[in-house]
Amino acid sequence: EAQVTQNPRYLITVTGKKLTVTCSQNMNHEYMSWYRQDPGLGLRQIYYSMNVEVTDKGDVPEGYKVSRKEKRNFPLILESPSPNQTSLYFCASSPTSGGADLTDTQYFGPGTRLTVL
Amino acid sequence: QQQVKQSPQSLIVQKGGISIINCAYENTAFDYFPWYQQFPGKGPALLIAIRPDVSEKKEGRFTISFNKSAKQFSLHIMDSQPGDSATYFCAASRGSGGYQKVTFGTGTKLQVIP
C-alpha cells in the first residue's frame, strides 16, 4: 500500500529535550516536505526536499532541522524544542515531474501531534 | 505575512446548496493552485488543482474559478452534501520543475446541514 508514515503519532516532551519525528514514504517520490498546522494559521511549510541531499527552507524553518540521506526518509529534528513548537505536524511526499502535472498531488502522512511543556 | 488569504473562515450551507470559498494571492510567480480537503484526524488530500493558463476547471461537483488579473481563485462545491463537511485549504506554489515552496491559506471549515 502506497503511504507516508510518521512516528511517533503523539509526543509530549519538555522544553530543551531534543527529539526527532520520522517520516518515510514507499512510493519512490523525489519531493518531500514538512508542515505544521496550527488553528487559524492553516498549514505552514517548514522545510522541503527536492531530492536526496537537496533541502531548502519553507516559510517557518526556525528551530527545526531536516536531513535527506535516503530517498524514502525525511526526518524532522527539533534540537531544543520550545512551547511555541507545540503543533500538529504533517509530512508529505510527491513525485516530481518537469512542469508538475496537475495530478502530482502531495500525499500526506497521518500527522504527529507534538506538545512541548 | 500571509501570501495566500482565504475566506470565509467558516461556512454553513444547506444540503443541495452551493459552497463558495475564496482565495487571493500576492506572488505572481505562483503557477500552481491546488485545493485540499481535510477531515478531522486526517491529513489533507488533494481535491482539485488548476494552472493560471485556464480560467476554470471542473471535476464532478467541484469547480475552481481562476482570475489571473485579480490574483484570485475560488472553489465552488455544487449540490453540497453532508459528506462534504470538512476543512478546505487553498494553496499556491511554483510548480514548474516540480513542487517547490508551497503556501497554504488558513482554511475554511465547511458544515453542510441536512
XYZ file of C-alpha atoms in Angstrom:
231
model
C 0.000 0.000 0.000
C 1.321 3.410 -1.028
C 1.672 5.530 2.037
C 3.534 8.118 4.078
C 4.206 7.062 7.641
C 5.133 9.262 10.573
C 6.378 8.310 14.016
C 5.515 8.962 16.685
C 1.870 9.919 16.199
C 1.697 11.625 19.577
C 4.505 13.054 21.669
C 4.630 15.038 24.874
C 8.050 16.358 25.802
C 9.731 19.087 27.810
C 11.490 22.239 26.738
C 15.025 21.663 25.503
C 14.902 17.893 25.075
C 15.990 17.037 21.543
C 13.558 14.999 19.517
C 13.178 13.541 16.044
C 9.975 12.878 14.161
C 10.491 10.335 11.434
C 8.828 10.340 8.022
C 9.037 7.572 5.467
C 7.380 7.048 2.089
C 7.256 3.891 -0.032
C 6.361 5.495 -3.374
C 9.879 6.391 -4.550
C 8.884 10.059 -4.526
C 11.565 12.670 -5.057
C 9.825 15.537 -3.255
C 9.173 15.524 0.488
C 8.050 18.284 2.793
C 7.223 19.087 6.398
C 4.319 21.284 7.519
C 2.953 22.414 10.811
C -0.754 23.050 11.307
C -1.993 25.492 13.893
C -5.563 26.738 14.486
C -6.282 29.862 12.498
C -2.964 29.678 10.671
C -3.553 26.754 8.360
C -0.595 24.718 7.176
C 2.804 26.336 7.037
C 5.760 24.769 5.303
C 8.826 24.168 7.457
C 11.327 22.545 5.072
C 11.141 20.727 1.792
C 13.450 18.476 -0.184
C 13.590 18.132 -3.939
C 15.767 15.020 -3.768
C 18.430 13.244 -1.735
C 20.820 15.746 -0.137
C 18.755 18.672 -1.505
C 16.774 20.574 1.120
C 15.501 24.119 1.415
C 13.640 26.314 3.868
C 9.920 26.840 3.808
C 8.148 29.711 5.487
C 8.790 28.746 9.140
C 12.167 26.910 9.399
C 13.387 28.478 12.660
C 14.023 25.890 15.377
C 13.920 22.915 13.012
C 16.446 20.835 11.103
C 15.998 18.211 8.428
C 18.150 15.779 6.522
C 17.583 13.702 3.387
C 20.195 10.969 3.262
C 17.878 8.428 1.660
C 15.109 8.967 -0.821
C 12.425 7.373 1.349
C 13.191 9.119 4.674
C 12.920 12.760 5.697
C 13.236 13.190 9.479
C 12.353 16.418 11.268
C 14.684 17.315 14.117
C 13.944 19.718 16.946
C 17.292 20.328 18.644
C 15.871 22.315 21.554
C 12.070 22.269 21.471
C 10.136 25.174 22.908
C 6.434 25.522 23.799
C 5.758 27.559 20.635
C 6.587 24.429 18.645
C 3.552 22.681 20.098
C 1.627 21.839 16.965
C 0.302 19.193 14.596
C 2.999 18.201 12.130
C 2.482 16.669 8.706
C 4.979 15.109 6.365
C 4.122 14.896 2.677
C 5.672 13.468 -0.463
C 5.121 13.872 -4.177
C 6.599 12.620 -7.425
C 8.436 15.450 -9.105
C 8.000 15.830 -12.816
C 9.243 18.583 -15.028
C 6.362 21.029 -15.082
C 4.412 19.292 -12.372
C 1.389 17.511 -13.717
C -1.839 18.620 -12.087
C -2.271 15.112 -10.732
C 1.090 15.228 -8.956
C -0.552 15.530 -5.630
C 1.201 15.660 -2.336
C 0.453 12.579 -0.252
C 0.203 13.499 3.393
C 1.075 11.355 6.372
C -1.343 10.898 9.284
C 0.204 13.666 11.380
C 2.196 13.905 14.602
C 0.708 15.833 17.475
C 3.555 17.350 19.488
C 3.186 19.027 22.870
C 6.179 20.818 24.387
C 5.785 21.647 28.063
C 2.997 37.724 6.105
C 0.204 35.615 4.709
C 0.771 35.338 0.981
C -2.470 33.444 0.368
C -5.565 34.871 2.006
C -8.576 32.579 2.343
C -12.174 33.398 3.247
C -14.513 32.734 4.877
C -13.064 31.092 7.962
C -16.215 29.011 8.377
C -19.238 28.300 6.236
C -22.591 26.653 6.850
C -24.540 25.519 3.790
C -27.737 23.562 3.446
C -27.707 20.239 1.647
C -28.052 20.812 -2.081
C -26.720 24.355 -1.906
C -23.562 25.854 -3.375
C -20.487 26.305 -1.186
C -18.062 29.022 -2.271
C -14.605 29.550 -0.794
C -12.327 32.330 -1.959
C -8.583 32.803 -2.021
C -6.339 35.672 -3.042
C -2.609 35.553 -3.599
C 0.145 38.135 -3.906
C 3.110 36.420 -5.534
C 2.728 36.464 -9.316
C 5.402 33.751 -9.560
C 2.889 31.177 -8.289
C 1.815 28.906 -11.128
C 0.054 26.006 -9.451
C -3.083 26.345 -7.328
C -4.405 23.222 -5.605
C -7.282 22.816 -3.199
C -7.071 20.313 -0.370
C -9.801 18.706 1.703
C -9.124 17.638 5.272
C -11.349 15.536 7.504
C -10.852 15.545 11.288
C -7.912 13.405 12.352
C -6.617 13.010 8.797
C -4.001 14.635 6.638
C -5.080 16.896 3.769
C -5.899 15.264 0.442
C -5.819 16.877 -2.996
C -9.272 17.762 -4.279
C -8.656 19.665 -7.495
C -5.927 21.877 -8.945
C -5.512 24.487 -11.670
C -2.807 26.329 -13.553
C -3.195 30.046 -14.401
C -3.474 29.437 -18.125
C -7.130 28.414 -17.737
C -9.975 30.296 -16.060
C -11.991 27.334 -14.856
C -11.573 23.662 -14.054
C -14.408 21.340 -13.190
C -14.296 17.875 -11.684
C -17.662 16.458 -10.777
C -19.336 18.783 -8.273
C -16.109 20.728 -7.653
C -15.090 23.729 -9.766
C -12.136 26.091 -9.498
C -12.594 29.560 -10.948
C -9.380 31.467 -11.573
C -8.956 35.205 -12.189
C -5.324 35.871 -13.044
C -5.637 39.654 -13.329
C -7.275 39.909 -9.898
C -4.947 37.265 -8.418
C -7.936 35.422 -7.019
C -9.266 31.903 -7.242
C -12.230 30.187 -5.717
C -13.673 26.754 -5.072
C -17.319 26.081 -5.816
C -18.982 22.946 -4.475
C -22.248 22.339 -6.259
C -25.080 20.305 -4.704
C -23.236 20.293 -1.365
C -23.668 17.122 0.687
C -23.192 16.397 4.403
C -20.206 14.222 3.424
C -18.514 17.376 2.101
C -18.297 18.705 5.667
C -14.565 19.184 6.163
C -11.899 21.850 6.257
C -10.767 23.132 2.863
C -7.400 24.706 2.155
C -6.316 26.573 -0.916
C -2.624 26.629 -1.728
C -0.207 28.133 -4.195
C 3.217 27.096 -5.347
C 5.702 27.431 -8.120
C 5.129 24.134 -9.859
C 7.430 24.208 -12.846
C 10.135 21.637 -12.355
C 8.019 20.036 -9.685
C 6.924 21.271 -6.300
C 8.971 23.870 -4.529
C 7.767 26.183 -1.761
C 4.075 25.759 -1.063
C 1.954 28.365 0.699
C -1.425 27.423 2.133
C -4.414 29.539 3.031
C -5.690 29.489 6.601
C -8.532 27.082 5.881
C -12.332 27.136 5.711
C -14.394 24.855 7.890
C -17.444 23.815 5.876
C -20.524 22.354 7.503
C -23.298 21.056 5.270
C -26.527 20.645 7.183
C -29.284 18.247 6.067
